[in-house]
Coordinates of C-alpha atoms and ligand atoms in Angstrom, one line a residue:
M126 CA 5.0 -21.5 0.8
N127 CA 5.5 -20.1 4.3
I128 CA 5.3 -16.3 3.9
L129 CA 6.3 -13.7 6.5
I130 CA 4.2 -10.6 6.1
T131 CA 5.6 -7.6 7.9
G132 CA 2.8 -5.0 8.6
G133 CA 0.3 -7.8 7.9
A134 CA -2.4 -6.2 10.0
G135 CA -2.3 -3.0 8.0
Y136 CA -4.6 -1.9 5.2
I137 CA -2.8 -3.5 2.2
G138 CA -1.1 -6.2 4.3
S139 CA -4.4 -7.6 5.7
H140 CA -5.9 -7.8 2.2
T141 CA -2.8 -9.5 1.0
C142 CA -3.0 -12.1 3.8
I143 CA -6.5 -12.9 2.5
A144 CA -5.2 -13.4 -1.0
L145 CA -2.2 -15.5 0.1
L146 CA -4.3 -17.7 2.3
G147 CA -6.8 -18.1 -0.5
A148 CA -3.9 -19.2 -2.8
G149 CA -2.9 -21.9 -0.3
H150 CA 0.1 -20.2 1.3
K151 CA 0.8 -20.3 5.0
V152 CA 1.0 -16.8 6.6
I153 CA 3.1 -15.5 9.5
V154 CA 2.4 -11.9 10.4
A155 CA 4.8 -9.5 12.2
D156 CA 3.1 -6.2 13.2
N157 CA 3.7 -3.7 16.0
F158 CA 0.1 -2.4 15.7
Y159 CA 1.3 1.2 15.6
N160 CA -1.2 1.9 12.8
S161 CA -3.4 -1.2 12.8
A162 CA -5.5 -3.3 15.1
I163 CA -5.0 -6.8 16.3
E164 CA -8.7 -7.5 15.8
T165 CA -7.9 -7.3 12.0
I166 CA -6.1 -10.7 12.4
D167 CA -9.3 -12.3 13.8
K168 CA -11.3 -10.9 10.9
I169 CA -8.8 -12.3 8.3
Q170 CA -9.1 -15.7 10.0
E171 CA -12.9 -15.3 10.0
V172 CA -13.0 -14.5 6.2
T173 CA -10.6 -17.2 5.2
N174 CA -11.4 -19.8 7.9
K175 CA -7.6 -20.3 8.1
K176 CA -5.2 -19.7 10.9
I177 CA -2.4 -17.0 11.0
I178 CA 0.7 -17.1 13.2
I179 CA 1.0 -13.6 14.6
Y180 CA 4.0 -11.9 16.2
K181 CA 3.4 -8.5 17.9
N182 CA 6.9 -7.1 17.4
D183 CA 8.9 -4.2 16.0
I184 CA 11.0 -5.2 13.1
T185 CA 13.4 -2.3 13.7
N186 CA 14.5 -4.6 16.5
Y187 CA 16.7 -7.2 14.7
F188 CA 16.5 -9.7 17.6
E189 CA 12.7 -9.6 17.7
L190 CA 12.7 -10.2 14.0
E191 CA 15.2 -13.0 14.3
S192 CA 13.0 -14.9 16.8
I193 CA 10.4 -15.3 14.0
F194 CA 13.0 -17.0 11.7
N195 CA 14.3 -19.2 14.6
E196 CA 10.7 -20.4 15.3
N197 CA 9.3 -20.8 11.7
P198 CA 10.5 -22.0 8.3
I199 CA 10.2 -19.0 6.1
D200 CA 10.2 -19.4 2.2
G201 CA 9.6 -15.7 1.4
V202 CA 8.9 -12.3 2.8
I203 CA 6.5 -9.5 1.8
H204 CA 7.7 -6.4 3.5
F205 CA 4.9 -3.8 4.1
A206 CA 5.8 -2.5 7.6
G207 CA 6.4 1.2 7.5
Y208 CA 5.0 4.6 8.3
K209 CA 3.2 6.0 5.3
A210 CA 1.7 9.4 5.9
V211 CA 3.3 12.0 3.6
D212 CA 2.5 15.1 5.7
E213 CA 3.5 13.3 8.9
S214 CA 6.9 12.4 7.3
I215 CA 7.6 16.1 6.7
K216 CA 7.0 16.9 10.4
R217 CA 8.8 13.7 11.7
P218 CA 11.5 12.9 9.2
L219 CA 13.9 11.2 11.6
D220 CA 11.2 8.8 12.8
Y221 CA 10.4 8.0 9.2
Y222 CA 14.0 7.3 8.2
Y223 CA 14.7 5.3 11.3
N224 CA 11.5 3.2 11.1
N225 CA 11.2 2.7 7.3
V226 CA 14.9 2.3 6.3
L227 CA 16.1 0.3 9.3
S228 CA 13.3 -2.2 9.0
T229 CA 14.3 -2.7 5.4
I230 CA 17.9 -3.2 6.3
N231 CA 16.9 -5.7 9.0
I232 CA 14.8 -7.6 6.5
A233 CA 17.7 -7.7 4.0
K234 CA 20.2 -8.8 6.8
I235 CA 17.9 -11.6 8.2
C236 CA 17.0 -12.9 4.7
T237 CA 20.7 -13.1 3.9
K238 CA 21.5 -14.9 7.2
Y239 CA 18.6 -17.4 6.9
N240 CA 19.0 -17.8 3.1
V241 CA 15.5 -16.6 2.4
K242 CA 15.7 -15.7 -1.3
K243 CA 12.3 -14.4 -2.2
I244 CA 11.4 -10.9 -1.1
V245 CA 8.5 -8.7 -2.3
F246 CA 8.8 -5.0 -1.3
S247 CA 5.9 -2.6 -0.9
S248 CA 7.0 0.6 -2.7
S249 CA 5.0 3.5 -3.9
A250 CA 4.3 5.5 -7.1
T251 CA 5.5 8.5 -5.0
V252 CA 9.0 7.6 -6.0
Y253 CA 8.2 8.9 -9.5
G254 CA 7.9 12.4 -8.2
N255 CA 6.9 14.9 -10.8
N256 CA 7.6 12.8 -13.9
M257 CA 5.1 12.9 -16.7
P258 CA 2.6 10.1 -16.5
P259 CA 2.0 7.3 -17.5
F260 CA 4.8 6.3 -15.2
V261 CA 7.1 3.5 -16.5
E262 CA 9.4 1.4 -14.2
K263 CA 12.6 2.4 -16.0
M264 CA 11.9 6.2 -15.6
K265 CA 14.6 8.1 -13.8
L266 CA 13.3 8.7 -10.2
Q267 CA 13.0 12.3 -9.2
P268 CA 14.1 13.3 -5.7
S269 CA 11.0 12.9 -3.6
I270 CA 9.4 16.0 -2.2
N271 CA 8.8 14.3 1.1
P272 CA 10.8 12.0 3.5
Y273 CA 8.2 9.3 3.1
G274 CA 8.9 9.0 -0.6
E275 CA 12.7 9.2 0.1
T276 CA 12.4 6.2 2.5
K277 CA 10.9 4.2 -0.4
V278 CA 13.6 5.2 -2.8
M279 CA 16.3 4.3 -0.2
S280 CA 14.6 1.0 0.6
E281 CA 14.5 0.1 -3.1
R282 CA 18.2 0.9 -3.4
I283 CA 19.1 -1.2 -0.3
L284 CA 17.4 -4.2 -1.8
M285 CA 18.9 -3.7 -5.2
D286 CA 22.4 -3.5 -3.7
M287 CA 21.8 -6.6 -1.7
V288 CA 20.9 -8.4 -4.9
N289 CA 24.0 -6.9 -6.7
A290 CA 26.1 -8.4 -3.9
N291 CA 24.3 -11.8 -4.1
F292 CA 22.5 -12.5 -7.4
T293 CA 20.8 -15.6 -6.1
F294 CA 18.2 -13.3 -4.4
K295 CA 14.8 -12.9 -6.1
V296 CA 13.4 -9.4 -5.3
S297 CA 10.2 -8.0 -6.6
I298 CA 9.6 -4.3 -6.0
L299 CA 5.9 -3.3 -6.3
R300 CA 5.1 0.4 -6.8
Y301 CA 1.5 1.0 -5.8
F302 CA -0.6 3.7 -7.1
N303 CA -3.7 4.7 -5.1
P304 CA -5.2 1.7 -3.3
V305 CA -8.8 2.1 -2.3
G306 CA -11.8 0.0 -1.4
A307 CA -12.1 -3.0 0.9
H308 CA -12.7 -6.8 0.9
E309 CA -16.2 -7.6 -0.2
S310 CA -17.0 -9.0 3.3
G311 CA -16.9 -5.5 4.7
L312 CA -15.0 -6.9 7.6
I313 CA -11.6 -5.3 6.9
G314 CA -10.7 -2.0 5.1
E315 CA -8.9 1.3 5.3
N316 CA -9.2 2.5 8.9
P317 CA -6.8 5.4 9.4
N318 CA -6.1 6.8 12.9
G319 CA -7.6 10.3 13.2
K320 CA -8.8 12.5 10.4
P321 CA -8.0 10.7 7.0
N322 CA -5.3 12.2 4.8
N323 CA -6.3 10.2 1.8
L324 CA -9.3 11.0 -0.5
M325 CA -11.4 7.8 -0.3
P326 CA -11.5 7.4 3.5
Y327 CA -12.3 11.1 3.7
I328 CA -15.2 10.6 1.3
T329 CA -16.6 7.6 3.2
Q330 CA -16.5 9.5 6.5
V331 CA -18.3 12.4 4.9
A332 CA -20.9 10.0 3.6
K333 CA -21.3 8.6 7.1
G334 CA -21.7 12.1 8.5
K335 CA -18.5 11.8 10.6
L336 CA -17.0 14.7 8.6
E337 CA -19.0 17.7 7.4
K338 CA -17.8 18.0 3.8
L339 CA -14.9 17.1 1.5
R340 CA -12.4 19.8 0.7
V341 CA -11.2 19.5 -2.9
F342 CA -7.6 20.5 -2.9
G343 CA -7.5 22.8 -5.9
N344 CA -9.4 22.8 -9.2
D345 CA -6.8 24.7 -11.2
Y346 CA -4.6 21.8 -12.3
P347 CA -4.0 21.1 -16.0
T348 CA -6.4 18.1 -15.9
I349 CA -9.8 17.1 -17.3
D350 CA -11.7 19.2 -14.7
G351 CA -8.9 21.0 -12.9
T352 CA -8.8 18.6 -9.9
G353 CA -6.0 16.1 -9.2
V354 CA -5.9 12.9 -11.2
R355 CA -4.7 9.6 -9.7
D356 CA -4.7 5.9 -10.6
Y357 CA -7.1 4.3 -8.1
I358 CA -6.8 0.6 -7.7
H359 CA -8.9 -1.8 -5.7
V360 CA -7.0 -3.1 -2.7
M361 CA -8.0 -6.7 -3.6
D362 CA -6.5 -6.3 -7.1
L363 CA -3.4 -5.0 -5.4
A364 CA -3.4 -7.9 -3.0
E365 CA -3.7 -10.4 -5.8
G366 CA -0.8 -8.6 -7.5
H367 CA 1.4 -9.7 -4.6
V368 CA 0.4 -13.4 -5.0
A369 CA 1.2 -13.0 -8.7
A370 CA 4.6 -11.4 -7.9
L371 CA 5.4 -14.3 -5.6
N372 CA 4.3 -16.9 -8.1
N373 CA 6.4 -15.3 -10.9
I374 CA 9.4 -14.1 -8.9
K375 CA 12.7 -14.4 -10.6
Q376 CA 16.4 -14.0 -10.0
G377 CA 17.6 -10.4 -9.6
T378 CA 15.6 -7.3 -8.9
N379 CA 12.4 -6.7 -10.8
I380 CA 10.2 -3.6 -10.5
Y381 CA 6.5 -3.4 -11.3
N382 CA 3.8 -0.8 -11.3
L383 CA 0.6 -2.1 -9.7
G384 CA -2.0 0.3 -11.1
T385 CA -5.0 0.2 -13.6
G386 CA -3.4 2.6 -16.1
K387 CA -6.4 4.8 -15.9
G388 CA -6.5 8.3 -14.3
T389 CA -9.5 9.5 -12.3
S390 CA -10.0 13.1 -11.1
V391 CA -11.2 14.0 -7.6
L392 CA -14.6 15.1 -8.9
E393 CA -14.9 12.0 -11.1
L394 CA -14.3 9.9 -8.0
V395 CA -16.9 11.9 -6.0
N396 CA -19.4 11.4 -8.8
A397 CA -18.6 7.7 -9.0
F398 CA -19.1 7.3 -5.2
E399 CA -22.4 9.1 -5.3
E400 CA -23.6 7.0 -8.2
A401 CA -22.4 3.7 -6.7
N402 CA -23.9 4.3 -3.3
N403 CA -26.8 6.7 -4.0
V404 CA -25.4 9.2 -1.5
K405 CA -24.5 12.9 -1.7
I406 CA -21.0 14.1 -0.9
P407 CA -21.0 17.8 -0.1
Y408 CA -17.7 19.5 -1.0
E409 CA -16.0 22.8 -1.4
I410 CA -13.1 23.7 -3.6
T411 CA -10.1 24.9 -1.5
S412 CA -6.5 25.8 -2.3
R413 CA -4.0 23.1 -3.5
R414 CA -2.4 20.9 -0.9
P415 CA 1.4 21.6 -0.8
G416 CA 3.4 18.7 -2.4
D417 CA 0.5 17.4 -4.5
I418 CA 1.2 16.8 -8.2
A419 CA -1.4 17.2 -11.0
Q420 CA -1.5 13.7 -12.4
A421 CA -0.2 10.3 -11.4
Y422 CA -1.2 7.1 -13.2
A423 CA 0.6 3.9 -14.2
D424 CA 1.7 2.1 -17.3
P425 CA 1.0 -1.3 -15.9
S426 CA 2.0 -3.3 -19.0
K427 CA 5.1 -4.8 -17.5
A428 CA 3.2 -6.3 -14.6
N429 CA 0.4 -7.4 -16.9
K430 CA 2.9 -9.3 -19.1
E431 CA 5.5 -10.6 -16.6
L432 CA 3.3 -11.2 -13.6
K433 CA 0.3 -12.3 -15.7
W434 CA -1.8 -10.0 -13.5
E435 CA -4.1 -7.0 -14.2
A436 CA -6.5 -5.0 -12.2
K437 CA -10.0 -6.3 -12.7
R438 CA -12.3 -4.3 -10.4
D439 CA -13.8 -1.0 -11.6
L440 CA -14.3 2.3 -9.9
L441 CA -17.9 1.6 -8.9
S442 CA -16.8 -1.6 -7.1
M443 CA -14.1 0.3 -5.3
C444 CA -16.7 2.9 -4.2
R445 CA -19.2 0.2 -3.2
D446 CA -16.7 -1.9 -1.2
A447 CA -15.2 1.2 0.5
W448 CA -18.7 2.3 1.6
R449 CA -19.7 -1.2 2.8
F450 CA -16.7 -1.3 5.2
E451 CA -17.3 2.2 6.4
K452 CA -20.9 1.4 7.3
N453 CA -19.9 -1.8 9.1
N454 CA -17.0 -0.3 10.8
K455 CA -17.9 0.5 14.4
T456 CA -14.5 1.9 15.4
L457 CA -14.8 5.0 13.2
Ligands
LIG268 C1 -5.5 11.9 -4.0 C2 -6.1 13.1 -4.6 C3 -5.5 15.2 -3.6 C4 -7.7 14.4 0.1 C5 -0.8 9.5 -1.1 C6 0.6 9.2 -0.9 C7 1.0 7.9 -1.6 C8 0.1 6.8 -1.2 C9 -1.3 7.2 -1.4 C10 1.3 5.6 0.5 C11 -5.1 14.3 -4.7 C12 -7.0 14.9 -3.5 C13 -7.1 14.3 -1.1 C14 -8.7 15.3 0.4 C15 -8.5 16.1 -1.9 N1 0.4 6.5 0.2 N2 -7.5 15.1 -2.1 N3 -9.1 16.2 -0.7 O1 -1.7 12.1 -2.4 O2 -2.2 10.7 -4.4 O3 -1.0 9.7 -2.5 O4 -1.6 8.4 -0.7 O5 1.9 4.9 -0.2 O6 2.4 7.6 -1.3 O7 1.4 10.3 -1.5 O8 -3.4 10.3 -2.3 O9 -5.7 10.2 -1.4 O10 -4.1 11.9 -0.4 O11 -5.0 12.3 -2.7 O12 -8.9 16.8 -2.8 O13 -9.2 15.5 1.5 O14 -7.2 13.6 -3.9 O15 -5.2 16.5 -3.8 O16 -5.3 14.9 -6.0 P1 -2.1 10.8 -3.0 P2 -4.6 11.2 -1.6

């Protein structure tokens, strides 16, 4: 199939391009490179030895988006493009609502106009808010404690209402847990602009000596060792989950958790990283980060069953692959 990937030069988007090309699909990427690098497209082509059609454009601009559909036959869309920094969304809510929600409205409008029925949407476990884990798809969503999470709730709703108005659409909403790691080549990976917000890129930059030590945000949570527990999933497992979602997409709106179903604490991840890479990660316990919840992990059984997909790579592989990319990555 010819698949349009919005945000295809980003962290998860670029790994999904590799998985799609490997599965024999043709890939068209639309990216404004706000939080990604055009060199990533070259690296995807190097790893796969396949060509990508690339559009540098902003999909909040309907006419820029439409030019792609005028120039290419599109069989399906995977919509990643969006701002994704939780704390930034609190400081810049209007930018987040404008960018993330309008881009989803444009995707829904253009797919309706061009009769493109298959849409996979990149959502997030953030929508579950403070529910009790393991999170299950049919859980009532809690109001998000940040605008980023709200844009995901709104985008899910926009796509669901588009399907309610036209049931011939096939929409798969994928709720990611905590993607980490990198493609085994070490050529692409998580390369945030500025100081990392997320745990794993922070750890890899401490390991590299770029940052002095890790601050562990609180050790007084009701968890195994008091530190925050999350469901870390290898980004290539996540990428393969998108191929599975496309291959098993069905009429209506279907929501799936893409996680391992296992919770790992901050200190457990630090220990796994040290063991996997034979490095020391200095850290200090600091106060909790506002907005953090104690535990978040998936019940992935619906995706396992209906998408015939499950996460295969373990924590040590996630740590090894993340470290390989960091060591190779000259831009950091
Ligand atoms: C993980 C754990 C922190 C950094 C966020 C978004 C989510 C998704 C993934 C987009 C927590 C602790 C972290 C640090 C730490 N993004 N931590 N020191 O917050 O679970 O999820 O990123 O879709 O939407 O909310 O991920 O990696 O920031 O934190 O102790 O320097 O690590 O407290 O327990 P999070 P994270």
